[in-house]
Backbone as a ProteinNet text record, in pm:
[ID]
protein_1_A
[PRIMARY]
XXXXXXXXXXXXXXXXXXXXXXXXXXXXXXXXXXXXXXXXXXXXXXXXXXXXXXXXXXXXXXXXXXX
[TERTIARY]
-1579.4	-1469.4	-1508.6	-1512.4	-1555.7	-1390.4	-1365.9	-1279	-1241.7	-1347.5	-1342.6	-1196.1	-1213.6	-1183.8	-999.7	-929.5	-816.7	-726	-586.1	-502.8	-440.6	-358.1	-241	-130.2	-109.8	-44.4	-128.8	-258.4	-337.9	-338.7	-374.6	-390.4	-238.4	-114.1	-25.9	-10.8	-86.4	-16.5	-126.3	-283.2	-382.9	-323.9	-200.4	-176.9	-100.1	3.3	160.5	72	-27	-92.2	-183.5	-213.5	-271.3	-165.5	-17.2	77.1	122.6	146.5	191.6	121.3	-44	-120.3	-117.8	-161.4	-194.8	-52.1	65.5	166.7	203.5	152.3	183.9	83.5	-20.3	-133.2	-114.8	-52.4	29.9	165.7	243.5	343.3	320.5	214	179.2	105.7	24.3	-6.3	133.9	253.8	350.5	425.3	413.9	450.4	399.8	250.6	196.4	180.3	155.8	179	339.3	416.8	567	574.9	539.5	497.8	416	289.1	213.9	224.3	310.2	378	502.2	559.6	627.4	621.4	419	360.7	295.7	304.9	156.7	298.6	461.9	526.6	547.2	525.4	568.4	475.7	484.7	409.8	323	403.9	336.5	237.2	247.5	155.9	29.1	29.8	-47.2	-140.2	-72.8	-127.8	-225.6	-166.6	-261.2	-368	-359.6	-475.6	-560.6	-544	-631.8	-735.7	-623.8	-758.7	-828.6	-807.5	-883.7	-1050.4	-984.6	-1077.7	-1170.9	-1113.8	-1181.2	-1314.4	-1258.7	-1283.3	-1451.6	-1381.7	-1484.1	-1588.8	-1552.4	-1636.3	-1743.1	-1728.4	-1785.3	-1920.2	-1834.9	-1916.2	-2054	-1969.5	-2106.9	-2245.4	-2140.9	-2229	-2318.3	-2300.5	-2365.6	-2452.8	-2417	-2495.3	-2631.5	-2638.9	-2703	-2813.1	-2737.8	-2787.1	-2900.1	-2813.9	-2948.5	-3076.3	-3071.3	-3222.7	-3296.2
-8241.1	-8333.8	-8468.3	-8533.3	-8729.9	-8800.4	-8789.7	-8805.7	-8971	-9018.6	-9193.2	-9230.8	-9092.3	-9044.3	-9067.6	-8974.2	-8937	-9020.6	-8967.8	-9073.4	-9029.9	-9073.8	-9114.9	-8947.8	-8968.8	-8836	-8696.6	-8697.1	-8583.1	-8589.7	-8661.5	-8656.2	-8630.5	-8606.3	-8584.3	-8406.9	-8384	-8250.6	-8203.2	-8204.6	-8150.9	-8136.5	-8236.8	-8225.3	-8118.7	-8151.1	-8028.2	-7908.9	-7902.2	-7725.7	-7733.4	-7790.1	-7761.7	-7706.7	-7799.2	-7783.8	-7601.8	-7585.4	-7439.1	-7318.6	-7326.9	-7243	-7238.3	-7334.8	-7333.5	-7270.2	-7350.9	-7273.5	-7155.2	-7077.5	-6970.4	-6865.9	-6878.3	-6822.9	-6814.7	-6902.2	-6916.7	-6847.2	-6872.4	-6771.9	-6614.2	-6581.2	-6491.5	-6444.2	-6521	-6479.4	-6454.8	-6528	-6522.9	-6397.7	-6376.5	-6219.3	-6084.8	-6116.1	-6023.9	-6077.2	-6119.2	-6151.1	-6082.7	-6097	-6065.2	-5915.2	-5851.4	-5732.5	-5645.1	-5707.4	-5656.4	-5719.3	-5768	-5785.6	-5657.3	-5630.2	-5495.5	-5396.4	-5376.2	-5264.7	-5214.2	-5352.4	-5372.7	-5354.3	-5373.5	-5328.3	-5134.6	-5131.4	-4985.9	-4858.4	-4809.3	-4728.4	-4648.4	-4547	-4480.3	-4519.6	-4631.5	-4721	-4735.1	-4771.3	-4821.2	-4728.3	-4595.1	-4469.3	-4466.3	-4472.3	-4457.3	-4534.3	-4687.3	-4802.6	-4793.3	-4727.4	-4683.1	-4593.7	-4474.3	-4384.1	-4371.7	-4513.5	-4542.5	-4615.1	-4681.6	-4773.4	-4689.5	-4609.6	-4517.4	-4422	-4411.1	-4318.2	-4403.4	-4494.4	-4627.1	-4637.4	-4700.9	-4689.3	-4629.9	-4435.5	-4314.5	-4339.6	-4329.3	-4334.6	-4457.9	-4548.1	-4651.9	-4649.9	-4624.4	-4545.2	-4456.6	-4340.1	-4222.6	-4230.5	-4344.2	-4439.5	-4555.7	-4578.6	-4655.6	-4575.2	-4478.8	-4324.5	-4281.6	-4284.8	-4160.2	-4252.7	-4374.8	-4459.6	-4445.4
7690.9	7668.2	7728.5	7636.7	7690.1	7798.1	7876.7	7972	7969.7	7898.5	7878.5	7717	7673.6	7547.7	7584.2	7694	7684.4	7730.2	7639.9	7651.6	7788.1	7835.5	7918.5	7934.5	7796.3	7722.5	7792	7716.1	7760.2	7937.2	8013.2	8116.3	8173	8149.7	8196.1	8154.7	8020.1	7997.7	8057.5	8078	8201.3	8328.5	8393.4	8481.8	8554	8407.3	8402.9	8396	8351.5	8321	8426.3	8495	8681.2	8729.1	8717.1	8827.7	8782.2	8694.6	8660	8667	8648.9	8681.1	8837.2	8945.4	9019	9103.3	9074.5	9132	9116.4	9001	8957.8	9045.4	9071.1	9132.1	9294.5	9320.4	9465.4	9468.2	9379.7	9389.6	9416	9282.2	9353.7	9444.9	9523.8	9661.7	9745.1	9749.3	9809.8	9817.6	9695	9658.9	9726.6	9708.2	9759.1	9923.4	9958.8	10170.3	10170.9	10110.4	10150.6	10192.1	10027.6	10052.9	10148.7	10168.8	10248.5	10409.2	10431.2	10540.5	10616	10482.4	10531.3	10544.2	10450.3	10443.7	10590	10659.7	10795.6	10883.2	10869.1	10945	10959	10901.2	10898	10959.3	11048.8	11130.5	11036	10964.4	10837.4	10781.1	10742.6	10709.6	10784.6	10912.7	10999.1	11015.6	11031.2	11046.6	10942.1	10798.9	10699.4	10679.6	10718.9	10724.5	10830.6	10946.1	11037.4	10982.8	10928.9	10925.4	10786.2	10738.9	10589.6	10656.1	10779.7	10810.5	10876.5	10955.3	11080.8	10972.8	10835.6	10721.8	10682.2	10671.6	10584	10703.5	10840.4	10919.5	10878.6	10945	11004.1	10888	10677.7	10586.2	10622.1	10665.1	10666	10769.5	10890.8	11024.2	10957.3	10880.3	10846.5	10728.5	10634.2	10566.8	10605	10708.8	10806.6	10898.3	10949	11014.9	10903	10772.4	10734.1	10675.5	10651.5	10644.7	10683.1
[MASK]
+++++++++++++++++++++++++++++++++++++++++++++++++++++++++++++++++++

């Protein structure tokens, strides 16, 4: 696209379609932090993300180990 080319017009509707993608892509980050904010409250939870990690760890340790 020759940018020397566009009108006034175009450069406003490039703009409006930054502003809506980009906000939209942020919204949903917002969405998801909200959520996973109440997920990281919840003990149950915590329990379960521990021993995903503790899980992931041991595999990589024992991955590393057997080289």
């Amino acid at each position: 696209v020759d940018l020397a080319t566009l009108a006034w017009r175009d450069v406003g509707l490039l703009a409006l379609m930054l502003v809506v993608v980009i906000g939209g892509v942020h919204a949903g980050y917002a969405l998801l932090a909200s959520r996973a904010r109440r997920l990281f409250a919840d003990e149950r939870a915590q329990r379960a993300i521990r021993r995903t990690a503790g899980t992931l760890m041991f595999v990589a340790a024992a991955l590393v180990a057997s080289r």
